[in-house]
Amino acid sequence: MQRNKAKKELISFIKEELRMIRQLSLEIAKCRGNTNISRRAKGSILHDFYNACERIFEFIAREINGGISSAEHWHKKLLHQMTIEVKGLRPAVVSKKLAAGLDEYLAFRHLFRNIYGFELESERLDRLAENFNKIVSQFSREIKGFIAKL
């Protein structure tokens, strides 16, 4: 009974984060041009996207795996852990291919938090924004697949 409740809570949490990610997709579609303000807006959306992904990963790690590593590079380790099936506990959450794509957004989030918005490189930002809908679609598909296997 308790396990079923925890599963429902996990699924509800994931679906809410997926809803937030869909909202980010709508917002990034409105970001046009290459002004400082446009780059800041795109950067913020890309930052928020990885935050949503990581919230899902953290919730899964806490509720199913039993916790999160306290290692120095725990963000990267958490992403890697989500690519591994834990026999008897859970299937892999995302594929290694998707994790490689998400790793670029993780690295960007770190950069975004540590520079001024006017320092954002247009080339990198544009590449991530250009791939955004593809990564979001793949992430949503794989997360829904994960839910179906629970």
Short mmCIF file of N, CA and C in Angstrom, two decimals, residues 6-105:
data_model
loop_
_atom_site.label_atom_id
_atom_site.label_comp_id
_atom_site.label_asym_id
_atom_site.label_seq_id
_atom_site.Cartn_x
_atom_site.Cartn_y
_atom_site.Cartn_z
N ALA A 6 3.77 5.89 -2.86
CA ALA A 6 5.04 6.51 -3.24
C ALA A 6 5.19 6.54 -4.76
N LYS A 7 4.76 5.48 -5.42
CA LYS A 7 4.84 5.40 -6.88
C LYS A 7 3.94 6.47 -7.50
N LYS A 8 2.73 6.60 -7.00
CA LYS A 8 1.80 7.62 -7.51
C LYS A 8 2.37 9.03 -7.30
N GLU A 9 2.98 9.24 -6.15
CA GLU A 9 3.58 10.55 -5.86
C GLU A 9 4.72 10.83 -6.82
N LEU A 10 5.55 9.84 -7.06
CA LEU A 10 6.67 9.99 -8.00
C LEU A 10 6.16 10.32 -9.40
N ILE A 11 5.18 9.59 -9.86
CA ILE A 11 4.63 9.82 -11.20
C ILE A 11 4.00 11.21 -11.29
N SER A 12 3.28 11.62 -10.27
CA SER A 12 2.67 12.96 -10.27
C SER A 12 3.75 14.04 -10.32
N PHE A 13 4.81 13.86 -9.54
CA PHE A 13 5.90 14.83 -9.53
C PHE A 13 6.55 14.93 -10.91
N ILE A 14 6.82 13.78 -11.52
CA ILE A 14 7.45 13.76 -12.84
C ILE A 14 6.55 14.43 -13.87
N LYS A 15 5.27 14.13 -13.85
CA LYS A 15 4.34 14.73 -14.81
C LYS A 15 4.28 16.25 -14.64
N GLU A 16 4.33 16.72 -13.43
CA GLU A 16 4.33 18.18 -13.20
C GLU A 16 5.60 18.81 -13.76
N GLU A 17 6.74 18.18 -13.56
CA GLU A 17 7.99 18.72 -14.12
C GLU A 17 7.95 18.68 -15.65
N LEU A 18 7.38 17.65 -16.23
CA LEU A 18 7.24 17.58 -17.69
C LEU A 18 6.34 18.71 -18.19
N ARG A 19 5.32 19.05 -17.42
CA ARG A 19 4.45 20.17 -17.78
C ARG A 19 5.25 21.48 -17.78
N MET A 20 6.11 21.64 -16.80
CA MET A 20 6.96 22.83 -16.73
C MET A 20 7.92 22.89 -17.92
N ILE A 21 8.45 21.75 -18.31
CA ILE A 21 9.36 21.69 -19.46
C ILE A 21 8.62 22.07 -20.74
N ARG A 22 7.36 21.63 -20.88
CA ARG A 22 6.57 22.03 -22.05
C ARG A 22 6.40 23.55 -22.08
N GLN A 23 6.21 24.15 -20.92
CA GLN A 23 6.09 25.61 -20.83
C GLN A 23 7.38 26.28 -21.29
N LEU A 24 8.52 25.72 -20.90
CA LEU A 24 9.80 26.27 -21.33
C LEU A 24 9.94 26.19 -22.85
N SER A 25 9.43 25.12 -23.45
CA SER A 25 9.47 24.98 -24.91
C SER A 25 8.68 26.09 -25.59
N LEU A 26 7.54 26.44 -25.01
CA LEU A 26 6.74 27.53 -25.56
C LEU A 26 7.48 28.86 -25.42
N GLU A 27 8.15 29.04 -24.30
CA GLU A 27 8.87 30.30 -24.07
C GLU A 27 10.07 30.46 -24.99
N ILE A 28 10.83 29.40 -25.17
CA ILE A 28 12.04 29.53 -26.00
C ILE A 28 11.67 29.81 -27.46
N ALA A 29 10.51 29.34 -27.88
CA ALA A 29 10.05 29.60 -29.26
C ALA A 29 9.82 31.09 -29.48
N LYS A 30 9.59 31.83 -28.42
CA LYS A 30 9.34 33.28 -28.53
C LYS A 30 10.63 34.10 -28.50
N CYS A 31 11.74 33.46 -28.18
CA CYS A 31 13.02 34.17 -28.09
C CYS A 31 13.63 34.31 -29.48
N ARG A 32 13.63 35.49 -29.96
CA ARG A 32 14.17 35.75 -31.30
C ARG A 32 15.26 36.80 -31.21
N GLY A 33 16.11 36.78 -32.19
CA GLY A 33 17.16 37.79 -32.25
C GLY A 33 18.39 37.40 -31.47
N ASN A 34 19.35 38.28 -31.49
CA ASN A 34 20.63 38.01 -30.84
C ASN A 34 21.06 39.19 -29.96
N THR A 35 20.10 39.80 -29.32
CA THR A 35 20.41 40.91 -28.41
C THR A 35 20.85 40.34 -27.06
N ASN A 36 21.42 41.19 -26.23
CA ASN A 36 21.78 40.75 -24.88
C ASN A 36 20.55 40.20 -24.14
N ILE A 37 19.43 40.89 -24.29
CA ILE A 37 18.20 40.47 -23.59
C ILE A 37 17.74 39.10 -24.11
N SER A 38 17.78 38.92 -25.42
CA SER A 38 17.38 37.63 -26.00
C SER A 38 18.30 36.51 -25.53
N ARG A 39 19.60 36.77 -25.51
CA ARG A 39 20.56 35.74 -25.05
C ARG A 39 20.32 35.43 -23.58
N ARG A 40 20.08 36.45 -22.76
CA ARG A 40 19.79 36.22 -21.35
C ARG A 40 18.53 35.37 -21.19
N ALA A 41 17.50 35.68 -21.97
CA ALA A 41 16.25 34.92 -21.88
C ALA A 41 16.47 33.46 -22.27
N LYS A 42 17.15 33.23 -23.40
CA LYS A 42 17.46 31.86 -23.82
C LYS A 42 18.27 31.14 -22.75
N GLY A 43 19.27 31.82 -22.22
CA GLY A 43 20.11 31.22 -21.18
C GLY A 43 19.31 30.82 -19.97
N SER A 44 18.40 31.67 -19.56
CA SER A 44 17.56 31.38 -18.40
C SER A 44 16.67 30.16 -18.65
N ILE A 45 16.12 30.07 -19.84
CA ILE A 45 15.25 28.94 -20.19
C ILE A 45 16.06 27.64 -20.23
N LEU A 46 17.24 27.68 -20.81
CA LEU A 46 18.10 26.49 -20.85
C LEU A 46 18.51 26.07 -19.44
N HIS A 47 18.80 27.05 -18.61
CA HIS A 47 19.13 26.81 -17.20
C HIS A 47 17.96 26.12 -16.50
N ASP A 48 16.76 26.67 -16.68
CA ASP A 48 15.56 26.12 -16.05
C ASP A 48 15.28 24.70 -16.54
N PHE A 49 15.53 24.46 -17.82
CA PHE A 49 15.31 23.12 -18.37
C PHE A 49 16.15 22.08 -17.63
N TYR A 50 17.44 22.35 -17.50
CA TYR A 50 18.25 21.34 -16.82
C TYR A 50 17.86 21.22 -15.35
N ASN A 51 17.46 22.33 -14.73
CA ASN A 51 16.98 22.25 -13.35
C ASN A 51 15.80 21.29 -13.24
N ALA A 52 14.87 21.37 -14.19
CA ALA A 52 13.70 20.48 -14.17
C ALA A 52 14.12 19.02 -14.33
N CYS A 53 15.03 18.78 -15.27
CA CYS A 53 15.53 17.41 -15.46
C CYS A 53 16.17 16.90 -14.17
N GLU A 54 17.01 17.73 -13.59
CA GLU A 54 17.72 17.29 -12.38
C GLU A 54 16.76 17.10 -11.21
N ARG A 55 15.70 17.90 -11.12
CA ARG A 55 14.71 17.69 -10.06
C ARG A 55 14.09 16.30 -10.18
N ILE A 56 13.79 15.90 -11.41
CA ILE A 56 13.24 14.56 -11.64
C ILE A 56 14.25 13.51 -11.20
N PHE A 57 15.49 13.67 -11.62
CA PHE A 57 16.54 12.71 -11.26
C PHE A 57 16.73 12.64 -9.74
N GLU A 58 16.73 13.78 -9.09
CA GLU A 58 16.90 13.81 -7.63
C GLU A 58 15.75 13.09 -6.94
N PHE A 59 14.53 13.33 -7.39
CA PHE A 59 13.37 12.70 -6.77
C PHE A 59 13.45 11.19 -6.93
N ILE A 60 13.82 10.74 -8.12
CA ILE A 60 13.98 9.30 -8.37
C ILE A 60 15.08 8.74 -7.47
N ALA A 61 16.20 9.43 -7.40
CA ALA A 61 17.33 8.95 -6.58
C ALA A 61 16.94 8.87 -5.10
N ARG A 62 16.21 9.84 -4.62
CA ARG A 62 15.81 9.84 -3.20
C ARG A 62 14.75 8.78 -2.91
N GLU A 63 13.74 8.72 -3.77
CA GLU A 63 12.59 7.86 -3.50
C GLU A 63 12.83 6.40 -3.86
N ILE A 64 13.65 6.15 -4.87
CA ILE A 64 13.86 4.76 -5.30
C ILE A 64 15.25 4.26 -4.92
N ASN A 65 16.27 5.05 -5.23
CA ASN A 65 17.64 4.61 -4.96
C ASN A 65 18.03 4.75 -3.50
N GLY A 66 17.34 5.59 -2.75
CA GLY A 66 17.64 5.76 -1.34
C GLY A 66 18.53 6.95 -1.02
N GLY A 67 18.80 7.81 -1.98
CA GLY A 67 19.58 9.01 -1.68
C GLY A 67 20.44 9.46 -2.84
N ILE A 68 21.10 10.58 -2.59
CA ILE A 68 21.97 11.20 -3.59
C ILE A 68 23.39 11.24 -3.05
N SER A 69 24.32 11.05 -3.92
CA SER A 69 25.74 11.10 -3.55
C SER A 69 26.10 12.48 -3.00
N SER A 70 26.99 12.50 -2.07
CA SER A 70 27.49 13.77 -1.56
C SER A 70 28.87 14.08 -2.14
N ALA A 71 29.25 13.34 -3.18
CA ALA A 71 30.53 13.55 -3.84
C ALA A 71 30.61 14.96 -4.41
N GLU A 72 31.83 15.40 -4.65
CA GLU A 72 32.05 16.76 -5.15
C GLU A 72 31.30 17.03 -6.45
N HIS A 73 31.33 16.11 -7.37
CA HIS A 73 30.68 16.30 -8.67
C HIS A 73 29.38 15.50 -8.73
N TRP A 74 28.53 15.67 -7.71
CA TRP A 74 27.34 14.86 -7.61
C TRP A 74 26.36 15.09 -8.75
N HIS A 75 26.33 16.30 -9.33
CA HIS A 75 25.40 16.57 -10.42
C HIS A 75 25.70 15.66 -11.62
N LYS A 76 26.96 15.57 -11.97
CA LYS A 76 27.38 14.73 -13.10
C LYS A 76 27.18 13.25 -12.75
N LYS A 77 27.50 12.89 -11.52
CA LYS A 77 27.33 11.51 -11.08
C LYS A 77 25.85 11.11 -11.11
N LEU A 78 24.98 12.02 -10.70
CA LEU A 78 23.54 11.75 -10.71
C LEU A 78 23.06 11.50 -12.14
N LEU A 79 23.49 12.33 -13.06
CA LEU A 79 23.12 12.14 -14.46
C LEU A 79 23.57 10.76 -14.95
N HIS A 80 24.80 10.40 -14.64
CA HIS A 80 25.31 9.08 -15.04
C HIS A 80 24.49 7.95 -14.40
N GLN A 81 24.16 8.09 -13.12
CA GLN A 81 23.38 7.05 -12.43
C GLN A 81 22.03 6.80 -13.09
N MET A 82 21.47 7.84 -13.69
CA MET A 82 20.16 7.70 -14.31
C MET A 82 20.21 6.87 -15.59
N THR A 83 21.41 6.57 -16.09
CA THR A 83 21.56 5.75 -17.30
C THR A 83 21.71 4.27 -16.97
N ILE A 84 21.75 3.96 -15.69
CA ILE A 84 22.03 2.59 -15.25
C ILE A 84 20.78 1.95 -14.65
N GLU A 85 20.47 0.75 -15.10
CA GLU A 85 19.38 -0.01 -14.49
C GLU A 85 19.86 -0.51 -13.14
N VAL A 86 19.02 -0.41 -12.14
CA VAL A 86 19.32 -0.94 -10.82
C VAL A 86 18.41 -2.15 -10.63
N LYS A 87 18.98 -3.33 -10.83
CA LYS A 87 18.20 -4.58 -10.79
C LYS A 87 17.36 -4.65 -9.52
N GLY A 88 16.10 -4.97 -9.71
CA GLY A 88 15.19 -5.13 -8.58
C GLY A 88 14.66 -3.81 -8.04
N LEU A 89 15.21 -2.68 -8.49
CA LEU A 89 14.74 -1.37 -8.02
C LEU A 89 14.07 -0.56 -9.11
N ARG A 90 14.81 -0.35 -10.22
CA ARG A 90 14.27 0.49 -11.28
C ARG A 90 15.03 0.25 -12.59
N PRO A 91 14.35 0.54 -13.70
CA PRO A 91 15.05 0.50 -14.98
C PRO A 91 15.92 1.76 -15.14
N ALA A 92 16.74 1.78 -16.17
CA ALA A 92 17.46 3.02 -16.48
C ALA A 92 16.41 4.09 -16.75
N VAL A 93 16.70 5.29 -16.32
CA VAL A 93 15.75 6.39 -16.48
C VAL A 93 15.89 7.01 -17.87
N VAL A 94 17.13 7.22 -18.30
CA VAL A 94 17.41 7.78 -19.63
C VAL A 94 18.52 6.97 -20.30
N SER A 95 18.60 7.08 -21.60
CA SER A 95 19.65 6.40 -22.36
C SER A 95 20.97 7.14 -22.21
N LYS A 96 22.04 6.43 -22.50
CA LYS A 96 23.37 7.06 -22.46
C LYS A 96 23.47 8.16 -23.51
N LYS A 97 22.84 7.96 -24.66
CA LYS A 97 22.85 8.98 -25.72
C LYS A 97 22.17 10.26 -25.23
N LEU A 98 21.01 10.13 -24.63
CA LEU A 98 20.31 11.31 -24.11
C LEU A 98 21.13 11.95 -23.00
N ALA A 99 21.72 11.15 -22.13
CA ALA A 99 22.53 11.69 -21.04
C ALA A 99 23.69 12.52 -21.58
N ALA A 100 24.27 12.09 -22.68
CA ALA A 100 25.36 12.87 -23.30
C ALA A 100 24.83 14.23 -23.76
N GLY A 101 23.65 14.25 -24.33
CA GLY A 101 23.04 15.52 -24.72
C GLY A 101 22.70 16.38 -23.53
N LEU A 102 22.16 15.77 -22.49
CA LEU A 102 21.82 16.52 -21.27
C LEU A 102 23.06 17.06 -20.58
N ASP A 103 24.17 16.35 -20.71
CA ASP A 103 25.41 16.79 -20.08
C ASP A 103 25.82 18.19 -20.61
N GLU A 104 25.51 18.47 -21.86
CA GLU A 104 25.81 19.80 -22.40
C GLU A 104 24.98 20.87 -21.71
N TYR A 105 23.74 20.55 -21.38
CA TYR A 105 22.87 21.50 -20.67
C TYR A 105 23.31 21.65 -19.21
#
